Coordinates of N, CA and C in Angstrom, one line a residue:
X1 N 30.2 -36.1 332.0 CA 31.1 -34.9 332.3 C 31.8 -35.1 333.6
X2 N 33.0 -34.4 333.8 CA 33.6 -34.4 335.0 C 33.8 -33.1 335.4
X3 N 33.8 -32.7 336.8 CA 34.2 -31.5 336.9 C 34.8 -31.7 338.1
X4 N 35.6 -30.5 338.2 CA 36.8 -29.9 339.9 C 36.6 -29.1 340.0
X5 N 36.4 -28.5 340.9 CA 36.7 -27.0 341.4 C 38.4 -27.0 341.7
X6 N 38.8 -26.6 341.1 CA 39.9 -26.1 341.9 C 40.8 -24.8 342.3
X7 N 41.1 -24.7 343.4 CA 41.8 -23.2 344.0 C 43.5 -23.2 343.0
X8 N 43.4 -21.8 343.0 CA 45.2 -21.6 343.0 C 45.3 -20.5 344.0
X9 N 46.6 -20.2 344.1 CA 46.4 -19.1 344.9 C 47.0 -18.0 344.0
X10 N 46.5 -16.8 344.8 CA 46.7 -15.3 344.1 C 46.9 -14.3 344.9
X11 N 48.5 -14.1 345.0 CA 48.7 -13.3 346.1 C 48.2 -12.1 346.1
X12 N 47.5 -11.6 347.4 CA 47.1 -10.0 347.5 C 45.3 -10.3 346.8
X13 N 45.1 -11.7 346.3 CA 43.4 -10.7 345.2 C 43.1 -12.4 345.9
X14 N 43.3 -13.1 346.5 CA 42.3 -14.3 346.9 C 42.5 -15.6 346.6
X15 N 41.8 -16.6 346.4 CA 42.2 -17.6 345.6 C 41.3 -18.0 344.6
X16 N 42.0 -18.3 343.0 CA 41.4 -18.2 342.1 C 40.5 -19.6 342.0
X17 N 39.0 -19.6 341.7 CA 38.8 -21.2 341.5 C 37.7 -20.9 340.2
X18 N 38.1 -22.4 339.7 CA 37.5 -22.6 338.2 C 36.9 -24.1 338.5
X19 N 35.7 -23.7 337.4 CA 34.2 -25.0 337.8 C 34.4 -25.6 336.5
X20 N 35.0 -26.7 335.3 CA 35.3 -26.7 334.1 C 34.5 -28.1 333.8
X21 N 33.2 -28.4 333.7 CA 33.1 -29.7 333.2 C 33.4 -30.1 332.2
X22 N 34.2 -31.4 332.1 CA 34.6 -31.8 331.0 C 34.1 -32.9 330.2
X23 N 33.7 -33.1 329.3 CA 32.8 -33.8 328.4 C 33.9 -35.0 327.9
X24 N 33.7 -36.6 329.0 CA 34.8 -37.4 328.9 C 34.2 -38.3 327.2
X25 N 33.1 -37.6 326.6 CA 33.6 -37.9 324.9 C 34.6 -38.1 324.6
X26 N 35.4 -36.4 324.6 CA 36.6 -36.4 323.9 C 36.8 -35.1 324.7
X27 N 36.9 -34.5 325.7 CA 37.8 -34.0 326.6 C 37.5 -32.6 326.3
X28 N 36.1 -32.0 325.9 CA 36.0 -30.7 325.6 C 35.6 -30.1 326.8
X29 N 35.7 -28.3 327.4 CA 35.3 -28.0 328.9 C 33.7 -27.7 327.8
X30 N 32.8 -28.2 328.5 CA 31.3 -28.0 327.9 C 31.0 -26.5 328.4
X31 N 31.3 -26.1 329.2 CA 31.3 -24.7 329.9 C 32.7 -24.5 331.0
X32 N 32.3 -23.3 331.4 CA 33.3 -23.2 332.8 C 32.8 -21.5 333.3
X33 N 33.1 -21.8 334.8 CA 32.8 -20.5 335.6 C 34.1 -20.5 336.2
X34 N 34.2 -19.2 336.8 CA 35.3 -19.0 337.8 C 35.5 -17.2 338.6
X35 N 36.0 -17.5 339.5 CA 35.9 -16.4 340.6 C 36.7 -16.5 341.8
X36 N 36.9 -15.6 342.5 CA 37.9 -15.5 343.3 C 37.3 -15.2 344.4
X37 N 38.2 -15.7 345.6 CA 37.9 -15.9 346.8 C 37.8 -16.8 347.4
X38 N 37.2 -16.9 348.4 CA 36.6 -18.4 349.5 C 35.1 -18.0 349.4
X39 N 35.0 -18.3 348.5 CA 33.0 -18.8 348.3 C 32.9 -19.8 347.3
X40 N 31.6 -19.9 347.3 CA 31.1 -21.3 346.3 C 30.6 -20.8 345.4
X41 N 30.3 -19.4 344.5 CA 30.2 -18.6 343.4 C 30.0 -19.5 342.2
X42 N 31.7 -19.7 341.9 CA 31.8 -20.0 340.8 C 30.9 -21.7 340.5
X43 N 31.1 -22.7 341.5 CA 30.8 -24.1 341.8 C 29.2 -24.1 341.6
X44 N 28.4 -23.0 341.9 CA 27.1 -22.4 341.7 C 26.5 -22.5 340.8
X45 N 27.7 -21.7 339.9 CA 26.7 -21.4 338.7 C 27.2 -22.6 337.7
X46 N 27.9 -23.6 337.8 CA 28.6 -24.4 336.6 C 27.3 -25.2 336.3
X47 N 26.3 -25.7 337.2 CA 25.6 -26.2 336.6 C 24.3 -25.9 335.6
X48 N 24.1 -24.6 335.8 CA 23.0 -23.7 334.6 C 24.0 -23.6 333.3
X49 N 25.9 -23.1 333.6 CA 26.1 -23.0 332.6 C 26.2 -24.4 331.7
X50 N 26.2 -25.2 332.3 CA 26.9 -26.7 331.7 C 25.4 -27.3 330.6
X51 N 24.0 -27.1 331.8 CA 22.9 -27.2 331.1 C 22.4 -26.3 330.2
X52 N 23.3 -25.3 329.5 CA 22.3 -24.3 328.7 C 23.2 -25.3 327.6
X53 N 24.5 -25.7 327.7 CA 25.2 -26.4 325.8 C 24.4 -27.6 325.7
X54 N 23.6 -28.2 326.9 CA 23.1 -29.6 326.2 C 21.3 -29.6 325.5
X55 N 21.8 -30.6 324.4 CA 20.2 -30.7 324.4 C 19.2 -30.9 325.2
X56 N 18.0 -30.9 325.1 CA 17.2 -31.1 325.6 C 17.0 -32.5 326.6
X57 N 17.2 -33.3 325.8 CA 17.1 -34.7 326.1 C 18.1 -34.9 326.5
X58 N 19.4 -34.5 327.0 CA 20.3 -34.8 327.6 C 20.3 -35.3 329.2
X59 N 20.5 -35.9 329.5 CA 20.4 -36.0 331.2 C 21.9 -36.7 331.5
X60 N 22.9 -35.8 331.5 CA 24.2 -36.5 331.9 C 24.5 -36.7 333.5
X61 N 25.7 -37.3 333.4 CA 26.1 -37.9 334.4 C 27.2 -36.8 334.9
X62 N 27.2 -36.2 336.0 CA 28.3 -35.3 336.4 C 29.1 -35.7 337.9
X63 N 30.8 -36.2 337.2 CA 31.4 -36.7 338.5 C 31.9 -35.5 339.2
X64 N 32.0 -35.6 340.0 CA 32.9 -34.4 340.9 C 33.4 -34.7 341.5
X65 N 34.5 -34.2 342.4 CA 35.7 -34.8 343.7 C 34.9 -34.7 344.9
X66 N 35.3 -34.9 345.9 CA 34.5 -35.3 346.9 C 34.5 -33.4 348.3
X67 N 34.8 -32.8 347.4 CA 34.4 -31.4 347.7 C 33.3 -31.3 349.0
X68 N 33.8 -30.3 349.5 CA 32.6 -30.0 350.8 C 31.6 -29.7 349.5
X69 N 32.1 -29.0 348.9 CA 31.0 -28.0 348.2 C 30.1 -29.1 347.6
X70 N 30.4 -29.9 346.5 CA 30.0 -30.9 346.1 C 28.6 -31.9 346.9
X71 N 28.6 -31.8 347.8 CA 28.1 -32.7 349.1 C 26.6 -31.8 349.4
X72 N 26.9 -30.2 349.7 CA 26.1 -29.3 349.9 C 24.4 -29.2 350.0
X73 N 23.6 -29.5 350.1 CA 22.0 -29.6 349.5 C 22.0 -28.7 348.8
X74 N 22.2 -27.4 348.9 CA 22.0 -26.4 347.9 C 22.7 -26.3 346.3
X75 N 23.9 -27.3 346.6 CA 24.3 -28.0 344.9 C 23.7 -28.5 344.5
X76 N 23.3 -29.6 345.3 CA 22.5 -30.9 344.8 C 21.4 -30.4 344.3
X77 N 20.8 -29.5 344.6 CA 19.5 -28.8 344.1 C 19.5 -28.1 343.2
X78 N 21.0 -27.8 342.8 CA 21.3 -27.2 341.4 C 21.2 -28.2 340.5
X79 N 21.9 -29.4 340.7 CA 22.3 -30.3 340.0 C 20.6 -31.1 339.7
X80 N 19.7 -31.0 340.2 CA 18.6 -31.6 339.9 C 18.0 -30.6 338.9
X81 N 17.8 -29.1 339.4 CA 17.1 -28.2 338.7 C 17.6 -28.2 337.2
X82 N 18.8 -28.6 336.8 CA 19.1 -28.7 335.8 C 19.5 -29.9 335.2
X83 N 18.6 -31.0 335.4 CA 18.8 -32.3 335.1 C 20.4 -33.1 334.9
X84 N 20.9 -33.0 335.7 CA 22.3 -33.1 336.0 C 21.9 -34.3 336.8
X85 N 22.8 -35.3 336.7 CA 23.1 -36.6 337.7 C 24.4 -36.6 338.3
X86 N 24.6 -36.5 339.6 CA 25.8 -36.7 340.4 C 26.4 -37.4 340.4
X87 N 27.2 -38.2 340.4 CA 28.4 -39.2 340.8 C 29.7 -38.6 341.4
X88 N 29.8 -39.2 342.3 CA 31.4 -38.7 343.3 C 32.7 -39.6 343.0
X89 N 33.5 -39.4 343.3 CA 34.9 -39.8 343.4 C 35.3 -40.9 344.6
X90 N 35.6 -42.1 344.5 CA 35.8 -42.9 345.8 C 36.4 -41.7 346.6
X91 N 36.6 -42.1 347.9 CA 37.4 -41.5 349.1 C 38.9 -41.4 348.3
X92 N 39.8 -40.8 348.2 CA 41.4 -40.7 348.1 C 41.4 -41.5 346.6
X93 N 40.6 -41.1 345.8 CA 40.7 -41.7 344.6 C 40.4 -41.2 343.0
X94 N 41.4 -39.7 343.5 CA 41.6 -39.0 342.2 C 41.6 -39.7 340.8
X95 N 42.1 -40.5 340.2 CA 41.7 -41.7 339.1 C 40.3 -41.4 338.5
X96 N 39.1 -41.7 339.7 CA 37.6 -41.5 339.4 C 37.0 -40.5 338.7
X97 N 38.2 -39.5 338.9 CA 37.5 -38.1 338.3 C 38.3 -37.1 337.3
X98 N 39.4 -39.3 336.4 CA 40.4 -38.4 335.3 C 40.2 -37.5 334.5
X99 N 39.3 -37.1 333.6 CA 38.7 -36.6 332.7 C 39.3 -34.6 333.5
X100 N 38.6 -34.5 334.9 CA 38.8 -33.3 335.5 C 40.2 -32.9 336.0
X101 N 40.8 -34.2 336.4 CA 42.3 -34.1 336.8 C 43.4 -33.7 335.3
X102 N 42.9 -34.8 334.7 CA 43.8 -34.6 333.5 C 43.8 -33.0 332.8
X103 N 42.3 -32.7 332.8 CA 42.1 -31.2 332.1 C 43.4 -30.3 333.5
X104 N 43.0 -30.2 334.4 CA 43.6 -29.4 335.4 C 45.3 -29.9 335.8
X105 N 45.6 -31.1 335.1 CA 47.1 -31.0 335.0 C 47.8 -30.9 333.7
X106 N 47.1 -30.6 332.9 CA 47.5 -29.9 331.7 C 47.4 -28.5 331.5
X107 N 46.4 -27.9 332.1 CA 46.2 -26.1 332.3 C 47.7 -26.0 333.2
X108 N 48.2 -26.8 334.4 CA 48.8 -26.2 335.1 C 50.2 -26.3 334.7
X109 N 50.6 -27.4 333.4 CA 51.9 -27.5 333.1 C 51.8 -26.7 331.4
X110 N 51.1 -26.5 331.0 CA 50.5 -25.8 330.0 C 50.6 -24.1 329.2
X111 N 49.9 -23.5 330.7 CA 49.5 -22.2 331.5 C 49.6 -22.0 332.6
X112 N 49.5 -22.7 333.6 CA 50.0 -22.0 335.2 C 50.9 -21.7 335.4
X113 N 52.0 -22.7 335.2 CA 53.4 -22.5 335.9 C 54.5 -21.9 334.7
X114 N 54.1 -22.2 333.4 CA 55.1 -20.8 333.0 C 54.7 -19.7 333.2
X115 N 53.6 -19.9 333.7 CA 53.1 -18.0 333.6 C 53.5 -17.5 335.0
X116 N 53.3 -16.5 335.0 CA 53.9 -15.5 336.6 C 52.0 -14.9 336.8
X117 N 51.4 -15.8 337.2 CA 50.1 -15.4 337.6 C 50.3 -14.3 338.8
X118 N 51.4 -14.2 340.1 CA 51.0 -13.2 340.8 C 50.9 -11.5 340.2
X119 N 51.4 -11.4 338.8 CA 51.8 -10.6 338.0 C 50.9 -10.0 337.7
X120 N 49.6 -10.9 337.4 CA 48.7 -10.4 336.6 C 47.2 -10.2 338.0
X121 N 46.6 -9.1 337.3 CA 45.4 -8.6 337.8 C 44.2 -9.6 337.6
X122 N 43.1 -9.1 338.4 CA 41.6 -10.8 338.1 C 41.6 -10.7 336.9
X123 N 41.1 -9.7 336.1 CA 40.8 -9.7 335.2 C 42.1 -10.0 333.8
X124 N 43.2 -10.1 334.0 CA 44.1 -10.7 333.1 C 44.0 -12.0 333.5
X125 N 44.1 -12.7 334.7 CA 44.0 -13.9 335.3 C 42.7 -14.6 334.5
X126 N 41.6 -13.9 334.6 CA 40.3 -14.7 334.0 C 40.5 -14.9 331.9
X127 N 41.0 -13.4 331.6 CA 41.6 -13.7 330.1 C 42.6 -14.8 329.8
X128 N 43.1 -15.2 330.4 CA 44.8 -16.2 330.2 C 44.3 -17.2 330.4
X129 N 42.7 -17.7 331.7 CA 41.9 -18.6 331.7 C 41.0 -19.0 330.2
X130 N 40.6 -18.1 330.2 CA 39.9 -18.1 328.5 C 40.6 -18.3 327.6
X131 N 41.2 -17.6 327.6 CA 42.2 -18.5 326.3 C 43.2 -19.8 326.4
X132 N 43.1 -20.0 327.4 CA 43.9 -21.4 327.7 C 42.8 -22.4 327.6
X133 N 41.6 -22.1 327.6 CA 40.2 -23.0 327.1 C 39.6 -22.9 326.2
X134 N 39.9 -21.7 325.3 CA 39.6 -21.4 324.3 C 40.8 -22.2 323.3
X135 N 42.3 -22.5 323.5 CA 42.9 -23.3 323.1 C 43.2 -24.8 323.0
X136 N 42.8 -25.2 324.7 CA 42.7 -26.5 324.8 C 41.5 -27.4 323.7
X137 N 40.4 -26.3 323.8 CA 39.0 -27.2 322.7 C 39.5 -26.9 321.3
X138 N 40.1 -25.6 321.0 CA 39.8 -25.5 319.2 C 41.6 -25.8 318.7
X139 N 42.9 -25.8 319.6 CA 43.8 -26.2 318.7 C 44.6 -27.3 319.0
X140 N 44.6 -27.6 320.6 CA 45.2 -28.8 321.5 C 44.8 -30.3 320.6
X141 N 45.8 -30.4 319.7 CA 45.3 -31.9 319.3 C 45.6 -32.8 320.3
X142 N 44.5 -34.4 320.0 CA 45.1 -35.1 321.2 C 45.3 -36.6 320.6
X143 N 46.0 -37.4 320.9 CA 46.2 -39.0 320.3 C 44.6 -39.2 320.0
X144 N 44.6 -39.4 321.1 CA 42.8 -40.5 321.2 C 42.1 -40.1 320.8
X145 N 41.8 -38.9 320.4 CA 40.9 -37.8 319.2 C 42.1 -38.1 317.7
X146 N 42.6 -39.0 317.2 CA 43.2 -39.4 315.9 C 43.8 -38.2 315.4
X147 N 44.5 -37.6 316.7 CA 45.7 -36.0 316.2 C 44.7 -35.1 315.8
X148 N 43.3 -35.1 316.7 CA 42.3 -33.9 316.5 C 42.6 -33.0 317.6
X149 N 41.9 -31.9 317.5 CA 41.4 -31.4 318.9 C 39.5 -31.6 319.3
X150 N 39.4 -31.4 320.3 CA 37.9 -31.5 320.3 C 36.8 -31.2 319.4
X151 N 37.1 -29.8 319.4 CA 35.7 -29.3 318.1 C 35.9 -30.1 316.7
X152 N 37.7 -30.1 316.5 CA 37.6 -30.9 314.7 C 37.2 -32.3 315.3
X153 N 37.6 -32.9 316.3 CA 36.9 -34.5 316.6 C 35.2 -34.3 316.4
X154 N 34.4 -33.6 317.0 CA 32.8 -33.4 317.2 C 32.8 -33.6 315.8
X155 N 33.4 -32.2 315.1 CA 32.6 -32.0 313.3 C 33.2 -33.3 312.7
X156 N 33.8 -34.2 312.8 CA 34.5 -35.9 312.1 C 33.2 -36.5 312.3
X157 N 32.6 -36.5 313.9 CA 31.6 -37.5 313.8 C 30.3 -36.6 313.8
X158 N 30.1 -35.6 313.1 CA 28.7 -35.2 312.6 C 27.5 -35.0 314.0
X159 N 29.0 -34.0 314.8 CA 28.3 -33.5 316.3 C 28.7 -31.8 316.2
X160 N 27.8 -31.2 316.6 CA 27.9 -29.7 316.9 C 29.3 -29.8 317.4
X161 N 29.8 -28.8 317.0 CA 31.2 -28.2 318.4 C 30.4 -27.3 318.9

C-alpha cells in the first residue's frame, strides 16, 4: 500500500487532509480518513481503518512520504498495533511513493480543480471526497487493469472487491 497525507486548503474552515492508502495491486484506496485542520486526526486513524479490509494473515508493507507525522513514535505504534510495515520515500523522491502521488494527481485534475471547493461546506467537501473514491475504485477504468477499474479487475482475478 501507499499512502499521503495530503493538505488542501479551505478558506475560512482549515486545511482539508486525507490519509488514502492505496493498494499498488491495482490502485484501489483500501480505506481512507480525512479531517480538517492542523492535527494528525485523520493520519491516526488510517491505520485501524486500512487493517479492518485485510485479512488476517495479511502483513503489508505501507510507504509513506517522509511526513513529520509519518516519523512520529506515536504512528509508528499505530502502524505496529496493526500489523502494518513501514517503508518511507527517499529524501526529495516523490517517484517512491507513485502509487499515492498518482492517486492524489488524478483527484486533483479529476475533482479538485474543476470544482470551486471554497464554495462548499466540510461536510459537502467530505461528500465530493466520497464520491470521487467511491468513483475512482468502482467506474475509473485504467490501461494496466486491461480497461478495468479496480473492483471489476479484483472480481477477473477471483479477489474480493
Amino acid at each position: 500500500m501507499a499512502d499521503g497525507h495530503h493538505p488542501g486548503s479551505r478558506p475560512g474552515t482549515g486545511r482539508a487532509c486525507l490519509s488514502p492508502p492505496v493498494d499498488c495491486f491495482d490502485g484501489k484506496i483500501v480505506a481512507y480518513t480525512a479531517g480538517f485542520g492542523p492535527n494528525a486526526e485523520p493520519a491516526n486513524r488510517m491505520p485501524e481503518e486500512a487493517a479492518s479490509t485485510l485479512p488476517g494473515n495479511a502483513r503489508p508493507l505501507v510507504h509513506s512520504d517522509r511526513g513529520r507525522h509519518c516519523r512520529w513514535p506515536g504512528w509508528l505504534a499505530l502502524m505496529e498495533r496493526f500489523g502494518l510495515t513501514r517503508s518511507m520515500s527517499a529524501k526529495g523522491c516523490s517517484p517512491d511513493n507513485a502509487a499515492a502521488e498518482g492517486f492524489f494527481g488524478g483527484m486533483k485534475t479529476e475533482a479538485v480543480h474543476p470544482e470551486k471547493w471554497e464554495e462548499h461546506t466540510r461536510n459537502e467537501v467530505l461528500a465530493l471526497v466520497d464520491e470521487y473514491i467511491r468513483w475512482h475504485d468502482h467506474e475509473r477504468i485504467k490501461q494496466s487493469l486491461g480497461w478495468m477499474n479496480p473492483v471489476q479487475y479484483r472480481q477477473s482475478q477471483g479477489m474480493a472487491a
